[in-house]
Amino acid sequence: MLNKLSILLYVYRSKVNGKGLVPVYCRITLNGRRKQFSTGCSLQPMDWDAGKSKYKGLSSEARHINKKLSSIRKAILKAYDDLALKSKHFDVDQLYDEYCGRTIEVKTILGVFDLHILQIKELLGKDYSPATYQKFILIKSHIKEFIKTSYRLDDYPLADLKLGFLYDLEHYLKARKKQNQNTVNKTIERVKKISRLAVAHGWLSHDPFALFRKKPYTKEVVFLDNEELRQLESCQLSERLNTVRLLFLFSCYTGLAYHELTTLRKVHIKKDNKGMLWIEMIRQKTKRPISVLLLPKALDILESYDYTSNAGILLPVISNQKLNAFLKEIAVKASIHKHLTHHVARKTFATTVLLNNDVPVDVASFMLGHSRVSTTEEFYAKVQKERVVTHLQKLNFD
């Protein structure tokens, strides 16, 4: 947006005082909108040169008033330049406030990020997890680098945000950060959350990113089949790796995500009226209840840690990063040619344990703690083709 500025100095001839003097006014016009104010100078109407907007002559009074009027013009131009450095968009009232020395707070995207990150920090353990807190800090650092690299700015004013900002960001994340489409989509979704927050606070009149549509991305579903589970269970491992194996297998037979695995306590183990044991928890990610029947293999693992007499966390706690690093070693020793992470265990539960045993999608959705049944349906659809192939291979067409 090109800001068209004009500054006019004129005498207000209808405001003659008792001494016959008229005040000199200044009118600022910016993009068709006006703001006028008194300069504090007065003179005889005949002494004003309307063509040159100055006091006629070279008298000491003329020099004094003309110097003051020149200073006012320069101060307005400086205020304009200072505002232009902060934002492309400002109005005549903001320009006048800047000229008067009144602080103009220009809301920026990184400023809203800081606000949201602070809110997350204050609600850690209640509405947000430490992982979410760290993700927003990381994404903010990426956005800061992007703004510096792409626009040569330290921050980006909210008023200047356009849809193109997200398209530029998408290209930057792929080209510079080497992120895949799935990671890019998650980053952009969090940036869109920031823009919606700005709208909610009244800092933006509308959401500039509302029309952005993320590109579809189909993520490969990685899980262990029955044969791979047997390989994992039977391979020889050191005590250190065996602990990791047990944690992984426990999630294979319960579907617990990392957070639930590392916070499982005896209070979460419930016995029904038939004597069956269940894990009942609230899933941290979706805030949805999960209710999982303790299968024999999962129960064996719990009993190996004497869970009934344990008042604290029932299973050993290993950081997710270390857990995934150890799983790489285990995959080699078990001759499993897949990229093992703890999340693969949850996918294994959903497919090999639930889907392949014809557990209905709504039941599986409840056990997995998905916020929507459609999430489970999408997942089931991804692995259905492989399941069909497996069944057809068992047929004899001879």
mmCIF file of C-alpha atoms in Angstrom:
data_model
loop_
_atom_site.group_PDB
_atom_site.id
_atom_site.type_symbol
_atom_site.label_atom_id
_atom_site.label_comp_id
_atom_site.label_asym_id
_atom_site.label_seq_id
_atom_site.Cartn_x
_atom_site.Cartn_y
_atom_site.Cartn_z
ATOM 1 C CA MET A 1 0.000 0.000 0.000
ATOM 2 C CA LEU A 2 1.444 3.393 -1.079
ATOM 3 C CA ASN A 3 0.883 6.074 1.577
ATOM 4 C CA LYS A 4 0.227 9.440 -0.113
ATOM 5 C CA LEU A 5 1.233 12.250 2.236
ATOM 6 C CA SER A 6 0.797 16.001 1.897
ATOM 7 C CA ILE A 7 1.514 18.751 4.442
ATOM 8 C CA LEU A 8 -0.198 22.126 4.130
ATOM 9 C CA LEU A 9 0.493 25.219 6.272
ATOM 10 C CA TYR A 10 -2.230 27.891 6.131
ATOM 11 C CA VAL A 11 -3.753 30.725 8.146
ATOM 12 C CA TYR A 12 -7.178 30.304 9.719
ATOM 13 C CA ARG A 13 -8.606 33.674 8.577
ATOM 14 C CA SER A 14 -11.941 33.316 10.367
ATOM 15 C CA LYS A 15 -10.216 33.009 13.758
ATOM 16 C CA VAL A 16 -9.025 36.596 14.235
ATOM 17 C CA ASN A 17 -8.084 37.514 17.812
ATOM 18 C CA GLY A 18 -8.402 40.869 19.559
ATOM 19 C CA LYS A 19 -5.042 42.016 18.165
ATOM 20 C CA GLY A 20 -6.059 41.254 14.605
ATOM 21 C CA LEU A 21 -3.805 38.193 14.408
ATOM 22 C CA VAL A 22 -4.795 34.877 12.799
ATOM 23 C CA PRO A 23 -3.407 31.455 13.785
ATOM 24 C CA VAL A 24 -1.254 29.345 11.476
ATOM 25 C CA TYR A 25 -2.580 25.782 11.113
ATOM 26 C CA CYS A 26 -1.042 22.641 9.740
ATOM 27 C CA ARG A 27 -3.094 20.117 7.778
ATOM 28 C CA ILE A 28 -1.767 16.588 7.269
ATOM 29 C CA THR A 29 -3.454 14.573 4.525
ATOM 30 C CA LEU A 30 -2.677 10.867 4.292
ATOM 31 C CA ASN A 31 -4.435 8.691 1.720
ATOM 32 C CA GLY A 32 -7.294 11.179 1.505
ATOM 33 C CA ARG A 33 -7.860 11.507 5.266
ATOM 34 C CA ARG A 34 -7.067 14.784 7.041
ATOM 35 C CA LYS A 35 -5.801 15.873 10.434
ATOM 36 C CA GLN A 36 -5.310 19.539 11.272
ATOM 37 C CA PHE A 37 -3.865 21.291 14.302
ATOM 38 C CA SER A 38 -2.622 24.701 15.409
ATOM 39 C CA THR A 39 1.114 25.361 15.079
ATOM 40 C CA GLY A 40 1.040 27.876 17.955
ATOM 41 C CA CYS A 41 2.089 30.694 15.616
ATOM 42 C CA SER A 42 0.015 33.829 14.854
ATOM 43 C CA LEU A 43 0.507 36.754 12.459
ATOM 44 C CA GLN A 44 -1.232 39.514 10.521
ATOM 45 C CA PRO A 45 -3.218 38.079 7.584
ATOM 46 C CA MET A 46 -1.341 40.367 5.160
ATOM 47 C CA ASP A 47 2.023 38.896 6.286
ATOM 48 C CA TRP A 48 1.199 35.360 5.115
ATOM 49 C CA ASP A 49 2.481 34.106 1.735
ATOM 50 C CA ALA A 50 -0.115 31.450 0.815
ATOM 51 C CA GLY A 51 1.845 30.339 -2.259
ATOM 52 C CA LYS A 52 4.995 29.558 -0.294
ATOM 53 C CA SER A 53 3.248 28.716 3.004
ATOM 54 C CA LYS A 54 5.496 31.040 4.982
ATOM 55 C CA TYR A 55 5.740 34.418 6.735
ATOM 56 C CA LYS A 56 6.646 37.191 4.248
ATOM 57 C CA GLY A 57 9.847 39.131 4.624
ATOM 58 C CA LEU A 58 13.099 38.748 6.537
ATOM 59 C CA SER A 59 12.229 40.342 9.857
ATOM 60 C CA SER A 60 13.355 38.605 13.042
ATOM 61 C CA GLU A 61 9.735 37.631 13.740
ATOM 62 C CA ALA A 62 9.385 36.221 10.207
ATOM 63 C CA ARG A 63 12.597 34.196 10.559
ATOM 64 C CA HIS A 64 11.509 32.888 13.977
ATOM 65 C CA ILE A 65 8.047 31.763 12.791
ATOM 66 C CA ASN A 66 9.343 30.296 9.512
ATOM 67 C CA LYS A 67 11.983 28.327 11.414
ATOM 68 C CA LYS A 68 9.316 26.896 13.711
ATOM 69 C CA LEU A 69 7.041 26.003 10.774
ATOM 70 C CA SER A 70 9.958 24.318 8.993
ATOM 71 C CA SER A 71 10.685 22.288 12.143
ATOM 72 C CA ILE A 72 7.050 21.150 12.268
ATOM 73 C CA ARG A 73 7.184 19.991 8.640
ATOM 74 C CA LYS A 74 10.447 18.096 9.239
ATOM 75 C CA ALA A 75 9.070 16.476 12.398
ATOM 76 C CA ILE A 76 6.002 15.226 10.506
ATOM 77 C CA LEU A 77 8.192 13.769 7.751
ATOM 78 C CA LYS A 78 10.370 12.056 10.364
ATOM 79 C CA ALA A 79 7.292 10.623 12.085
ATOM 80 C CA TYR A 80 6.143 9.321 8.697
ATOM 81 C CA ASP A 81 9.505 7.642 8.033
ATOM 82 C CA ASP A 82 9.605 6.121 11.532
ATOM 83 C CA LEU A 83 6.125 4.657 11.131
ATOM 84 C CA ALA A 84 6.949 3.345 7.665
ATOM 85 C CA LEU A 85 9.790 1.326 9.187
ATOM 86 C CA LYS A 86 7.349 -0.320 11.595
ATOM 87 C CA SER A 87 4.484 -1.008 9.218
ATOM 88 C CA LYS A 88 3.299 -0.445 5.665
ATOM 89 C CA HIS A 89 -0.166 0.380 6.960
ATOM 90 C CA PHE A 90 -0.949 3.358 9.197
ATOM 91 C CA ASP A 91 -3.498 6.159 9.129
ATOM 92 C CA VAL A 92 -3.348 9.911 9.620
ATOM 93 C CA ASP A 93 -4.295 9.671 13.312
ATOM 94 C CA GLN A 94 -1.404 7.290 13.962
ATOM 95 C CA LEU A 95 0.921 9.635 12.067
ATOM 96 C CA TYR A 96 -0.224 12.580 14.186
ATOM 97 C CA ASP A 97 0.255 10.559 17.398
ATOM 98 C CA GLU A 98 3.764 9.632 16.270
ATOM 99 C CA TYR A 99 4.513 13.303 15.530
ATOM 100 C CA CYS A 100 3.245 14.270 19.012
ATOM 101 C CA GLY A 101 5.534 11.686 20.594
ATOM 102 C CA ARG A 102 2.760 9.397 21.728
ATOM 103 C CA THR A 103 3.971 5.794 21.632
ATOM 104 C CA ILE A 104 2.424 3.790 18.833
ATOM 105 C CA GLU A 105 2.324 0.080 19.587
ATOM 106 C CA VAL A 106 2.454 -1.874 16.351
ATOM 107 C CA LYS A 107 1.248 -5.429 16.964
ATOM 108 C CA THR A 108 3.438 -8.039 15.313
ATOM 109 C CA ILE A 109 3.188 -11.741 14.585
ATOM 110 C CA LEU A 110 6.138 -12.606 16.839
ATOM 111 C CA GLY A 111 4.554 -10.530 19.591
ATOM 112 C CA VAL A 112 1.392 -12.644 19.400
ATOM 113 C CA PHE A 113 3.553 -15.781 19.382
ATOM 114 C CA ASP A 114 5.187 -14.564 22.611
ATOM 115 C CA LEU A 115 1.777 -13.971 24.181
ATOM 116 C CA HIS A 116 0.518 -17.434 23.228
ATOM 117 C CA ILE A 117 3.714 -19.133 24.393
ATOM 118 C CA LEU A 118 3.366 -17.371 27.763
ATOM 119 C CA GLN A 119 -0.248 -18.551 28.044
ATOM 120 C CA ILE A 120 0.817 -22.122 27.257
ATOM 121 C CA LYS A 121 3.543 -21.925 29.903
ATOM 122 C CA GLU A 122 1.050 -20.761 32.528
ATOM 123 C CA LEU A 123 -1.242 -23.715 31.713
ATOM 124 C CA LEU A 124 1.398 -26.456 31.523
ATOM 125 C CA GLY A 125 0.071 -29.685 32.955
ATOM 126 C CA LYS A 126 -3.512 -28.421 32.670
ATOM 127 C CA ASP A 127 -4.393 -27.569 29.088
ATOM 128 C CA TYR A 128 -0.983 -28.015 27.469
ATOM 129 C CA SER A 129 1.924 -30.437 27.555
ATOM 130 C CA PRO A 130 5.645 -29.552 27.677
ATOM 131 C CA ALA A 131 5.891 -30.957 24.129
ATOM 132 C CA THR A 132 3.350 -28.403 22.846
ATOM 133 C CA TYR A 133 5.230 -25.627 24.652
ATOM 134 C CA GLN A 134 8.521 -26.640 23.018
ATOM 135 C CA LYS A 135 6.889 -26.955 19.582
ATOM 136 C CA PHE A 136 5.597 -23.379 19.680
ATOM 137 C CA ILE A 137 9.012 -22.093 20.793
ATOM 138 C CA LEU A 138 10.644 -23.953 17.889
ATOM 139 C CA ILE A 139 8.075 -22.735 15.364
ATOM 140 C CA LYS A 140 8.481 -19.145 16.572
ATOM 141 C CA SER A 141 12.242 -19.421 15.967
ATOM 142 C CA HIS A 142 11.559 -20.703 12.432
ATOM 143 C CA ILE A 143 9.163 -17.809 11.758
ATOM 144 C CA LYS A 144 11.711 -15.300 13.078
ATOM 145 C CA GLU A 145 14.412 -16.709 10.779
ATOM 146 C CA PHE A 146 11.972 -16.708 7.862
ATOM 147 C CA ILE A 147 11.035 -13.036 8.378
ATOM 148 C CA LYS A 148 14.696 -12.037 8.665
ATOM 149 C CA THR A 149 15.718 -14.030 5.590
ATOM 150 C CA SER A 150 12.759 -13.265 3.338
ATOM 151 C CA TYR A 151 11.824 -9.700 4.308
ATOM 152 C CA ARG A 152 14.963 -8.351 6.007
ATOM 153 C CA LEU A 153 12.870 -7.463 9.057
ATOM 154 C CA ASP A 154 13.186 -8.311 12.749
ATOM 155 C CA ASP A 155 9.425 -8.826 13.013
ATOM 156 C CA TYR A 156 6.322 -8.567 10.849
ATOM 157 C CA PRO A 157 3.385 -6.232 11.605
ATOM 158 C CA LEU A 158 -0.003 -7.911 11.835
ATOM 159 C CA ALA A 159 -1.531 -5.207 9.648
ATOM 160 C CA ASP A 160 0.809 -6.173 6.793
ATOM 161 C CA LEU A 161 -0.044 -9.882 6.809
ATOM 162 C CA LYS A 162 -1.424 -11.214 3.543
ATOM 163 C CA LEU A 163 -2.139 -14.697 2.211
ATOM 164 C CA GLY A 164 1.189 -14.581 0.382
ATOM 165 C CA PHE A 165 2.999 -14.665 3.735
ATOM 166 C CA LEU A 166 1.965 -18.313 4.207
ATOM 167 C CA TYR A 167 2.893 -19.286 0.646
ATOM 168 C CA ASP A 168 6.329 -17.714 1.138
ATOM 169 C CA LEU A 169 6.651 -19.518 4.475
ATOM 170 C CA GLU A 170 5.675 -22.846 2.916
ATOM 171 C CA HIS A 171 8.401 -22.468 0.277
ATOM 172 C CA TYR A 172 10.962 -21.422 2.898
ATOM 173 C CA LEU A 173 10.254 -24.406 5.158
ATOM 174 C CA LYS A 174 10.615 -26.821 2.255
ATOM 175 C CA ALA A 175 13.616 -25.209 0.556
ATOM 176 C CA ARG A 176 15.613 -23.979 3.564
ATOM 177 C CA LYS A 177 14.490 -26.228 6.424
ATOM 178 C CA LYS A 178 14.023 -29.340 4.234
ATOM 179 C CA GLN A 179 10.690 -30.091 5.905
ATOM 180 C CA ASN A 180 8.257 -32.547 4.335
ATOM 181 C CA GLN A 181 4.698 -31.516 3.525
ATOM 182 C CA ASN A 182 3.289 -33.044 6.695
ATOM 183 C CA THR A 183 5.637 -31.032 8.947
ATOM 184 C CA VAL A 184 5.007 -27.889 6.873
ATOM 185 C CA ASN A 185 1.243 -28.344 7.236
ATOM 186 C CA LYS A 186 1.548 -28.647 11.021
ATOM 187 C CA THR A 187 3.708 -25.505 11.205
ATOM 188 C CA ILE A 188 1.294 -23.498 9.068
ATOM 189 C CA GLU A 189 -1.667 -24.708 11.129
ATOM 190 C CA ARG A 190 -0.009 -23.279 14.245
ATOM 191 C CA VAL A 191 0.721 -19.976 12.469
ATOM 192 C CA LYS A 192 -2.952 -19.819 11.467
ATOM 193 C CA LYS A 193 -3.824 -20.308 15.127
ATOM 194 C CA ILE A 194 -1.774 -17.188 15.903
ATOM 195 C CA SER A 195 -3.669 -15.151 13.282
ATOM 196 C CA ARG A 196 -7.004 -16.329 14.713
ATOM 197 C CA LEU A 197 -5.802 -15.300 18.176
ATOM 198 C CA ALA A 198 -4.989 -11.825 16.809
ATOM 199 C CA VAL A 199 -8.512 -11.552 15.372
ATOM 200 C CA ALA A 200 -10.005 -12.652 18.696
ATOM 201 C CA HIS A 201 -8.118 -9.858 20.500
ATOM 202 C CA GLY A 202 -9.200 -7.258 17.942
ATOM 203 C CA TRP A 203 -5.681 -6.678 16.600
ATOM 204 C CA LEU A 204 -6.794 -7.841 13.159
ATOM 205 C CA SER A 205 -10.177 -7.037 11.631
ATOM 206 C CA HIS A 206 -10.172 -10.301 9.677
ATOM 207 C CA ASP A 207 -8.069 -13.439 9.320
ATOM 208 C CA PRO A 208 -5.633 -12.909 6.407
ATOM 209 C CA PHE A 209 -4.943 -16.656 6.254
ATOM 210 C CA ALA A 210 -8.560 -17.865 6.187
ATOM 211 C CA LEU A 211 -8.419 -18.832 2.493
ATOM 212 C CA PHE A 212 -5.162 -20.773 2.729
ATOM 213 C CA ARG A 213 -5.564 -24.446 1.896
ATOM 214 C CA LYS A 214 -2.852 -26.847 2.929
ATOM 215 C CA LYS A 215 -1.565 -29.326 0.390
ATOM 216 C CA PRO A 216 -2.652 -32.925 0.989
ATOM 217 C CA TYR A 217 -0.068 -35.303 2.352
ATOM 218 C CA THR A 218 -0.430 -39.039 2.759
ATOM 219 C CA LYS A 219 1.852 -40.311 5.462
ATOM 220 C CA GLU A 220 2.976 -43.917 5.283
ATOM 221 C CA VAL A 221 1.587 -45.972 8.132
ATOM 222 C CA VAL A 222 4.409 -47.939 9.778
ATOM 223 C CA PHE A 223 3.465 -50.826 12.055
ATOM 224 C CA LEU A 224 4.678 -54.321 12.944
ATOM 225 C CA ASP A 225 2.867 -57.385 11.688
ATOM 226 C CA ASN A 226 2.538 -60.595 13.710
ATOM 227 C CA GLU A 227 5.772 -62.069 12.369
ATOM 228 C CA GLU A 228 7.741 -58.920 13.204
ATOM 229 C CA LEU A 229 6.232 -58.884 16.685
ATOM 230 C CA ARG A 230 7.456 -62.454 17.198
ATOM 231 C CA GLN A 231 10.929 -61.486 15.966
ATOM 232 C CA LEU A 232 10.980 -58.583 18.393
ATOM 233 C CA GLU A 233 9.817 -60.710 21.314
ATOM 234 C CA SER A 234 12.296 -63.542 20.709
ATOM 235 C CA CYS A 235 15.567 -61.785 19.844
ATOM 236 C CA GLN A 236 18.411 -61.702 22.389
ATOM 237 C CA LEU A 237 19.011 -58.272 23.913
ATOM 238 C CA SER A 238 21.061 -56.684 26.662
ATOM 239 C CA GLU A 239 19.324 -55.653 29.872
ATOM 240 C CA ARG A 240 19.328 -52.023 28.747
ATOM 241 C CA LEU A 241 17.679 -52.790 25.408
ATOM 242 C CA ASN A 242 15.332 -55.340 26.948
ATOM 243 C CA THR A 243 13.819 -52.597 29.120
ATOM 244 C CA VAL A 244 13.144 -50.555 25.991
ATOM 245 C CA ARG A 245 11.682 -53.616 24.262
ATOM 246 C CA LEU A 246 9.251 -54.190 27.137
ATOM 247 C CA LEU A 247 8.094 -50.568 27.040
ATOM 248 C CA PHE A 248 7.597 -50.773 23.285
ATOM 249 C CA LEU A 249 5.720 -54.079 23.495
ATOM 250 C CA PHE A 250 3.516 -52.743 26.279
ATOM 251 C CA SER A 251 2.362 -49.980 23.927
ATOM 252 C CA CYS A 252 1.946 -52.529 21.114
ATOM 253 C CA TYR A 253 -0.626 -54.332 23.275
ATOM 254 C CA THR A 254 -2.279 -51.275 24.842
ATOM 255 C CA GLY A 255 -1.919 -48.474 22.280
ATOM 256 C CA LEU A 256 -0.645 -46.058 24.929
ATOM 257 C CA ALA A 257 1.095 -42.987 23.535
ATOM 258 C CA TYR A 258 4.415 -41.913 25.074
ATOM 259 C CA HIS A 259 2.878 -39.474 27.568
ATOM 260 C CA GLU A 260 0.399 -42.030 28.897
ATOM 261 C CA LEU A 261 3.087 -44.737 29.008
ATOM 262 C CA THR A 262 5.313 -42.566 31.199
ATOM 263 C CA THR A 263 2.520 -41.423 33.530
ATOM 264 C CA LEU A 264 0.751 -44.762 34.073
ATOM 265 C CA ARG A 265 -0.015 -45.376 37.764
ATOM 266 C CA LYS A 266 -1.857 -48.032 39.744
ATOM 267 C CA VAL A 267 -4.852 -45.714 40.017
ATOM 268 C CA HIS A 268 -5.300 -46.088 36.245
ATOM 269 C CA ILE A 269 -5.737 -49.881 36.507
ATOM 270 C CA LYS A 270 -9.413 -50.713 37.049
ATOM 271 C CA LYS A 271 -11.139 -54.087 37.573
ATOM 272 C CA ASP A 272 -14.625 -54.587 36.160
ATOM 273 C CA ASN A 273 -17.402 -56.763 37.626
ATOM 274 C CA LYS A 274 -16.115 -59.744 35.641
ATOM 275 C CA GLY A 275 -12.646 -59.446 37.112
ATOM 276 C CA MET A 276 -11.116 -58.077 33.879
ATOM 277 C CA LEU A 277 -8.398 -55.429 34.232
ATOM 278 C CA TRP A 278 -8.585 -52.213 32.222
ATOM 279 C CA ILE A 279 -6.391 -49.157 31.756
ATOM 280 C CA GLU A 280 -8.543 -46.058 32.131
ATOM 281 C CA MET A 281 -6.921 -42.672 31.548
ATOM 282 C CA ILE A 282 -7.495 -39.304 29.911
ATOM 283 C CA ARG A 283 -5.355 -38.972 26.808
ATOM 284 C CA GLN A 284 -3.242 -35.857 27.183
ATOM 285 C CA LYS A 285 -3.258 -34.927 23.473
ATOM 286 C CA THR A 286 -7.015 -35.034 22.883
ATOM 287 C CA LYS A 287 -8.355 -34.813 26.461
ATOM 288 C CA ARG A 288 -10.471 -37.858 25.578
ATOM 289 C CA PRO A 289 -10.949 -40.864 27.872
ATOM 290 C CA ILE A 290 -9.292 -44.112 26.855
ATOM 291 C CA SER A 291 -10.318 -47.515 28.128
ATOM 292 C CA VAL A 292 -8.090 -50.434 27.123
ATOM 293 C CA LEU A 293 -8.480 -54.038 28.186
ATOM 294 C CA LEU A 294 -5.208 -55.331 29.633
ATOM 295 C CA LEU A 295 -4.283 -58.195 27.312
ATOM 296 C CA PRO A 296 -2.243 -61.066 28.811
ATOM 297 C CA LYS A 297 1.071 -59.954 27.277
ATOM 298 C CA ALA A 298 0.628 -56.388 28.538
ATOM 299 C CA LEU A 299 -0.344 -57.677 31.982
ATOM 300 C CA ASP A 300 2.756 -59.912 32.053
ATOM 301 C CA ILE A 301 4.942 -56.852 31.488
ATOM 302 C CA LEU A 302 3.219 -54.942 34.299
ATOM 303 C CA GLU A 303 3.590 -57.897 36.652
ATOM 304 C CA SER A 304 7.300 -58.140 35.852
ATOM 305 C CA TYR A 305 7.592 -54.698 37.466
ATOM 306 C CA ASP A 306 5.458 -55.743 40.466
ATOM 307 C CA TYR A 307 2.895 -53.068 39.648
ATOM 308 C CA THR A 308 0.521 -54.000 42.489
ATOM 309 C CA SER A 309 2.937 -52.758 45.143
ATOM 310 C CA ASN A 310 4.131 -49.723 43.201
ATOM 311 C CA ALA A 311 2.743 -46.404 44.427
ATOM 312 C CA GLY A 312 4.474 -44.358 41.717
ATOM 313 C CA ILE A 313 4.920 -44.633 37.954
ATOM 314 C CA LEU A 314 4.451 -48.290 37.030
ATOM 315 C CA LEU A 315 7.001 -48.548 34.207
ATOM 316 C CA PRO A 316 10.569 -47.252 33.767
ATOM 317 C CA VAL A 317 10.718 -43.721 32.365
ATOM 318 C CA ILE A 318 13.095 -43.105 29.461
ATOM 319 C CA SER A 319 13.062 -39.910 27.401
ATOM 320 C CA ASN A 320 11.296 -40.230 24.067
ATOM 321 C CA GLN A 321 14.486 -39.270 22.256
ATOM 322 C CA LYS A 322 16.551 -41.987 23.942
ATOM 323 C CA LEU A 323 13.735 -44.503 23.585
ATOM 324 C CA ASN A 324 13.642 -43.963 19.822
ATOM 325 C CA ALA A 325 17.436 -44.137 19.578
ATOM 326 C CA PHE A 326 17.469 -47.497 21.391
ATOM 327 C CA LEU A 327 14.653 -48.777 19.172
ATOM 328 C CA LYS A 328 16.918 -48.319 16.153
ATOM 329 C CA GLU A 329 19.420 -50.693 17.755
ATOM 330 C CA ILE A 330 16.674 -53.169 18.581
ATOM 331 C CA ALA A 331 15.354 -53.131 14.997
ATOM 332 C CA VAL A 332 18.781 -54.204 13.721
ATOM 333 C CA LYS A 333 19.103 -57.019 16.258
ATOM 334 C CA ALA A 334 15.557 -58.238 15.535
ATOM 335 C CA SER A 335 16.069 -58.042 11.733
ATOM 336 C CA ILE A 336 13.175 -55.633 11.393
ATOM 337 C CA HIS A 337 13.679 -53.446 8.333
ATOM 338 C CA LYS A 338 11.446 -50.595 9.416
ATOM 339 C CA HIS A 339 12.121 -47.261 11.081
ATOM 340 C CA LEU A 340 11.095 -48.019 14.649
ATOM 341 C CA THR A 341 9.876 -45.235 16.920
ATOM 342 C CA HIS A 342 7.622 -45.485 19.939
ATOM 343 C CA HIS A 343 4.703 -44.253 17.837
ATOM 344 C CA VAL A 344 5.015 -47.405 15.698
ATOM 345 C CA ALA A 345 3.854 -49.347 18.766
ATOM 346 C CA ARG A 346 0.598 -47.377 18.871
ATOM 347 C CA LYS A 347 0.081 -48.018 15.140
ATOM 348 C CA THR A 348 0.801 -51.711 15.710
ATOM 349 C CA PHE A 349 -1.916 -51.837 18.354
ATOM 350 C CA ALA A 350 -4.373 -50.164 15.975
ATOM 351 C CA THR A 351 -3.625 -52.508 13.069
ATOM 352 C CA THR A 352 -2.188 -55.871 14.092
ATOM 353 C CA VAL A 353 -4.048 -56.040 17.394
ATOM 354 C CA LEU A 354 -7.351 -54.274 16.625
ATOM 355 C CA LEU A 355 -8.007 -54.066 12.879
ATOM 356 C CA ASN A 356 -6.684 -57.528 12.056
ATOM 357 C CA ASN A 357 -8.920 -58.950 14.760
ATOM 358 C CA ASP A 358 -12.010 -57.231 13.330
ATOM 359 C CA VAL A 359 -12.478 -54.743 16.172
ATOM 360 C CA PRO A 360 -15.164 -52.227 14.993
ATOM 361 C CA VAL A 361 -13.895 -48.753 14.134
ATOM 362 C CA ASP A 362 -15.958 -46.993 16.827
ATOM 363 C CA VAL A 363 -14.607 -49.333 19.510
ATOM 364 C CA ALA A 364 -11.050 -48.851 18.240
ATOM 365 C CA SER A 365 -11.530 -45.075 18.205
ATOM 366 C CA PHE A 366 -12.568 -45.134 21.876
ATOM 367 C CA MET A 367 -9.651 -47.373 22.887
ATOM 368 C CA LEU A 368 -7.173 -45.178 21.001
ATOM 369 C CA GLY A 369 -8.572 -41.959 22.467
ATOM 370 C CA HIS A 370 -9.075 -40.331 19.069
ATOM 371 C CA SER A 371 -10.980 -37.046 19.189
ATOM 372 C CA ARG A 372 -12.983 -38.023 16.090
ATOM 373 C CA VAL A 373 -14.044 -41.401 14.705
ATOM 374 C CA SER A 374 -13.043 -40.067 11.273
ATOM 375 C CA THR A 375 -9.418 -40.072 12.446
ATOM 376 C CA THR A 376 -9.652 -43.800 13.095
ATOM 377 C CA GLU A 377 -11.514 -44.362 9.814
ATOM 378 C CA GLU A 378 -8.787 -42.558 7.852
ATOM 379 C CA PHE A 379 -6.141 -44.675 9.536
ATOM 380 C CA TYR A 380 -8.034 -47.912 8.914
ATOM 381 C CA ALA A 381 -8.459 -46.949 5.241
ATOM 382 C CA LYS A 382 -4.695 -46.518 4.826
ATOM 383 C CA VAL A 383 -3.924 -50.054 5.970
ATOM 384 C CA GLN A 384 -6.992 -51.749 4.498
ATOM 385 C CA LYS A 385 -5.299 -52.350 1.118
ATOM 386 C CA GLU A 386 -2.418 -54.220 2.718
ATOM 387 C CA ARG A 387 -4.898 -56.257 4.741
ATOM 388 C CA VAL A 388 -6.793 -57.220 1.562
ATOM 389 C CA VAL A 389 -3.558 -58.343 -0.103
ATOM 390 C CA THR A 390 -2.672 -60.450 2.943
ATOM 391 C CA HIS A 391 -6.041 -62.212 2.857
ATOM 392 C CA LEU A 392 -5.940 -62.794 -0.916
ATOM 393 C CA GLN A 393 -2.498 -64.345 -0.690
ATOM 394 C CA LYS A 394 -4.021 -67.071 1.471
ATOM 395 C CA LEU A 395 -6.429 -68.070 -1.297
ATOM 396 C CA ASN A 396 -5.625 -71.028 -3.528
ATOM 397 C CA PHE A 397 -6.490 -70.383 -7.177
ATOM 398 C CA ASP A 398 -5.014 -73.653 -8.491
#
